[in-house]
Amino acid sequence: MMKQWHKTTLAIVAAALLGALGSACKKDNMRVARWALAASSDAAGQTRSGYLSKGERVEFLRVEGDRSLVRLADGKEVFVESKNLFIDAGVIQSSGLQIYQRPSATSGAQSSSRNIKPGVVFFVKSREKNAEGEWLQVEGGASGTYFAGWLLNKEGQGLDFDVAVVSMGLRLETALQKKDRGELESLAGERGGIGEAAAAALAEMAPAEEAQDADGAVDGSKPEGQP
């Protein structure tokens, strides 16, 4: 009986270890779409097969030429441009962060550090460790807000990699571009950098305009001197 108990215990432990290893491997194989990407059913990219949304996470399978075969959440396998697949994504939660030219604090800050603000989504190209810690090669923003460089990933740095938080960060990005007051008001209630950024954007926006007629009168009244 004792012998059988040991066998059962060992089997459970082995299964747990294999499961953990499998989860780790799966995580290492995940990729994130930097932009909305056209997908195809062939490596040449000639047969369109839908698209990936910005920030969508997929499982990386292999590279063929300049395209990668990935598996979507629904199990469908498609090809997308490899250069636009990043290994992770996160949201800046603290102010005052800098990105550097190389993975070293002495390499000098990139001028685009000015675009690193709370609530901003960043995408991770690669990771590198040295005596200073783990460095992330990051990129984010768009025209006018673009940034790229190396960011030190250390405890208390204010980097959030939670998938749900990244999704909200992308919502914030779209709301800021469209000046969507309703969406900003919704996000302003969130904790952390996203709520802070949404509230700041609302404060900078002009108050909701009152209805005006073609002559500029308010509330439907006629300007003085008009019949």
Coordinates of C-alpha atoms in Angstrom, one line a residue:
M1 CA 0.0 0.0 0.0
M2 CA 2.8 2.4 1.0
K3 CA 4.6 1.6 -2.3
Q4 CA 1.5 2.4 -4.3
W5 CA 1.1 5.7 -2.3
H6 CA 4.6 6.7 -3.2
K7 CA 4.0 6.0 -6.9
T8 CA 0.8 8.1 -6.9
T9 CA 2.5 11.0 -5.1
L10 CA 5.4 10.9 -7.6
A11 CA 3.0 10.9 -10.5
I12 CA 1.1 13.9 -9.1
V13 CA 4.4 15.8 -8.6
A14 CA 5.6 14.9 -12.0
A15 CA 2.3 16.1 -13.6
A16 CA 2.5 19.4 -11.7
L17 CA 6.1 20.0 -12.8
L18 CA 5.2 19.2 -16.4
G19 CA 2.2 21.5 -16.2
A20 CA 4.4 24.3 -14.8
L21 CA 7.0 23.8 -17.5
G22 CA 4.2 23.7 -20.2
S23 CA 2.8 27.0 -18.9
A24 CA 6.3 28.6 -18.9
C25 CA 7.0 27.5 -22.4
K26 CA 3.6 28.7 -23.6
K27 CA 4.2 32.1 -22.0
D28 CA 7.6 32.3 -23.7
N29 CA 5.8 31.6 -27.0
M30 CA 3.3 34.4 -26.7
R31 CA 3.5 37.4 -28.9
V32 CA 1.7 40.7 -29.0
A33 CA 0.6 42.7 -32.1
R34 CA 2.2 46.1 -32.1
W35 CA -0.3 47.4 -34.6
A36 CA -3.5 46.1 -36.2
L37 CA -2.1 43.5 -38.6
A38 CA -3.4 41.9 -41.7
A39 CA -3.4 38.1 -41.4
S40 CA -3.1 35.6 -44.2
S41 CA -3.5 31.8 -44.6
D42 CA -0.3 31.5 -46.6
A43 CA 3.3 32.5 -45.8
A44 CA 3.4 34.7 -49.0
G45 CA 0.6 36.9 -47.6
Q46 CA -1.5 36.6 -50.7
T47 CA -4.6 35.1 -49.2
R48 CA -6.2 37.5 -46.6
S49 CA -7.6 35.7 -43.6
G50 CA -8.7 38.5 -41.2
Y51 CA -6.5 40.6 -39.0
L52 CA -5.1 41.0 -35.5
S53 CA -6.1 43.9 -33.3
K54 CA -3.5 46.1 -31.8
G55 CA -2.4 44.5 -28.5
E56 CA -3.9 41.1 -29.4
R57 CA -1.9 38.2 -27.9
V58 CA -1.2 35.1 -30.0
E59 CA 0.9 32.0 -29.7
F60 CA 4.0 32.0 -31.8
L61 CA 4.6 28.8 -33.8
R62 CA 7.4 29.4 -36.4
V63 CA 8.9 31.9 -38.9
E64 CA 8.7 31.5 -42.6
G65 CA 10.6 34.3 -44.5
D66 CA 9.5 37.7 -43.1
R67 CA 6.3 36.3 -41.7
S68 CA 5.4 34.3 -38.6
L69 CA 2.8 31.6 -38.2
V70 CA 0.8 32.2 -35.1
R71 CA -2.2 30.6 -33.4
L72 CA -5.1 32.8 -32.4
A73 CA -7.2 32.4 -29.2
D74 CA -9.8 30.4 -31.1
G75 CA -7.2 28.0 -32.4
K76 CA -7.0 29.4 -36.0
E77 CA -3.5 29.6 -37.4
V78 CA -2.5 32.5 -39.6
F79 CA 0.6 34.3 -40.9
V80 CA 1.5 37.9 -40.0
E81 CA 4.5 40.2 -40.4
S82 CA 7.2 39.1 -37.9
K83 CA 8.6 42.6 -37.4
N84 CA 5.3 43.7 -35.8
L85 CA 5.1 40.9 -33.3
F86 CA 6.5 41.9 -29.9
I87 CA 7.1 39.6 -26.9
D88 CA 5.0 41.5 -24.3
A89 CA 3.2 44.7 -23.6
G90 CA 2.6 46.9 -20.5
V91 CA 1.4 50.2 -19.2
I92 CA 3.4 53.0 -17.5
Q93 CA 2.1 53.6 -14.0
S94 CA 4.7 56.2 -12.7
S95 CA 5.9 59.5 -13.9
G96 CA 9.5 60.5 -14.4
L97 CA 10.7 57.4 -16.1
Q98 CA 13.4 57.5 -18.8
I99 CA 14.3 55.3 -21.7
Y100 CA 18.0 55.0 -22.6
Q101 CA 19.9 54.6 -25.8
R102 CA 21.4 51.2 -24.7
P103 CA 20.8 48.9 -21.8
S104 CA 22.9 51.0 -19.5
A105 CA 22.0 54.0 -17.3
T106 CA 25.2 55.7 -18.5
S107 CA 24.3 55.5 -22.2
G108 CA 22.2 58.7 -22.0
A109 CA 18.4 59.1 -22.2
Q110 CA 16.5 59.2 -25.4
S111 CA 14.9 62.4 -26.3
S112 CA 11.6 60.6 -26.8
S113 CA 11.5 59.9 -23.0
R114 CA 9.3 63.0 -22.9
N115 CA 6.5 60.8 -24.3
I116 CA 6.8 58.3 -21.4
K117 CA 3.8 59.2 -19.2
P118 CA 1.4 57.4 -16.8
G119 CA -1.2 55.5 -18.7
V120 CA 0.9 55.0 -21.8
V121 CA 1.1 51.5 -23.4
F122 CA 4.5 50.2 -24.4
F123 CA 5.5 47.1 -26.3
V124 CA 8.6 45.0 -25.5
K125 CA 10.9 43.9 -28.4
S126 CA 13.5 42.1 -26.3
R127 CA 14.9 41.6 -22.8
E128 CA 18.5 41.7 -21.6
K129 CA 20.0 41.3 -18.1
N130 CA 23.2 42.8 -16.8
A131 CA 24.6 44.0 -13.4
E132 CA 22.0 46.8 -13.3
G133 CA 19.1 44.4 -13.7
E134 CA 16.6 43.5 -16.4
W135 CA 16.4 45.9 -19.3
L136 CA 13.5 46.0 -21.8
Q137 CA 13.8 47.2 -25.3
V138 CA 10.6 49.1 -25.7
E139 CA 8.6 51.0 -28.3
G140 CA 5.3 52.8 -28.2
G141 CA 3.2 55.7 -29.3
A142 CA 2.5 56.9 -32.8
S143 CA 3.2 60.0 -34.8
G144 CA 4.0 62.8 -32.4
T145 CA 4.0 60.5 -29.4
Y146 CA 6.5 57.8 -30.6
F147 CA 9.2 56.6 -28.2
A148 CA 11.8 53.8 -28.4
G149 CA 14.8 52.7 -26.3
W150 CA 15.7 50.7 -23.3
L151 CA 13.8 50.8 -20.0
L152 CA 15.0 49.3 -16.7
N153 CA 12.5 46.9 -15.3
K154 CA 12.9 46.9 -11.5
E155 CA 10.6 46.6 -8.5
G156 CA 8.7 49.8 -7.8
Q157 CA 9.4 51.2 -11.3
G158 CA 5.7 51.4 -12.1
L159 CA 5.4 48.9 -15.0
D160 CA 2.2 47.0 -15.2
F161 CA 2.0 43.9 -17.5
D162 CA -1.5 42.8 -16.6
V163 CA -3.5 42.0 -19.8
A164 CA -6.6 43.8 -18.6
V165 CA -4.7 46.9 -17.7
V166 CA -3.0 46.9 -21.2
S167 CA -6.5 46.6 -22.7
M168 CA -7.6 49.7 -20.8
G169 CA -4.4 51.5 -21.8
L170 CA -5.3 50.9 -25.5
R171 CA -8.8 52.2 -24.9
L172 CA -7.3 55.3 -23.3
E173 CA -5.0 55.7 -26.3
T174 CA -7.9 55.6 -28.7
A175 CA -10.0 57.9 -26.6
L176 CA -7.3 60.5 -26.5
Q177 CA -6.9 60.4 -30.3
K178 CA -10.6 60.8 -30.8
K179 CA -11.1 63.2 -27.9
D180 CA -13.9 60.9 -26.8
R181 CA -15.3 62.6 -23.7
G182 CA -17.6 59.7 -22.7
E183 CA -14.8 57.1 -22.8
L184 CA -12.4 59.4 -21.0
E185 CA -15.0 59.9 -18.2
S186 CA -15.4 56.2 -17.9
L187 CA -11.6 55.6 -17.7
A188 CA -11.1 58.5 -15.3
G189 CA -12.7 56.3 -12.6
E190 CA -9.9 53.7 -13.0
R191 CA -7.0 53.5 -10.5
G192 CA -3.4 54.2 -11.4
G193 CA -1.9 55.8 -14.4
I194 CA -4.8 55.2 -16.7
G195 CA -7.3 57.0 -14.5
E196 CA -4.8 59.8 -13.9
A197 CA -4.2 60.3 -17.6
A198 CA -7.9 60.2 -18.4
A199 CA -8.7 62.8 -15.7
A200 CA -5.9 65.1 -16.9
A201 CA -7.2 64.9 -20.5
L202 CA -10.7 65.8 -19.4
A203 CA -9.4 68.8 -17.4
E204 CA -7.6 70.1 -20.5
M205 CA -10.7 69.7 -22.7
A206 CA -13.0 72.7 -23.2
P207 CA -16.3 72.3 -21.3
A208 CA -19.1 70.6 -23.3
E209 CA -20.4 73.2 -25.8
E210 CA -23.9 74.4 -25.6
A211 CA -26.1 74.1 -28.6
Q212 CA -25.7 77.1 -30.9
D213 CA -27.5 78.3 -34.0
A214 CA -25.8 79.3 -37.2
D215 CA -25.4 82.9 -35.9
G216 CA -23.7 81.8 -32.7
A217 CA -26.6 82.3 -30.4
V218 CA -27.0 80.0 -27.4
D219 CA -30.1 78.1 -26.3
G220 CA -31.9 78.9 -29.5
S221 CA -32.3 82.7 -28.8
K222 CA -31.6 85.2 -31.6
P223 CA -28.7 87.6 -31.4
E224 CA -29.7 91.1 -30.4
G225 CA -30.9 93.1 -33.4
Q226 CA -32.0 90.1 -35.4
P227 CA -35.7 89.8 -36.3

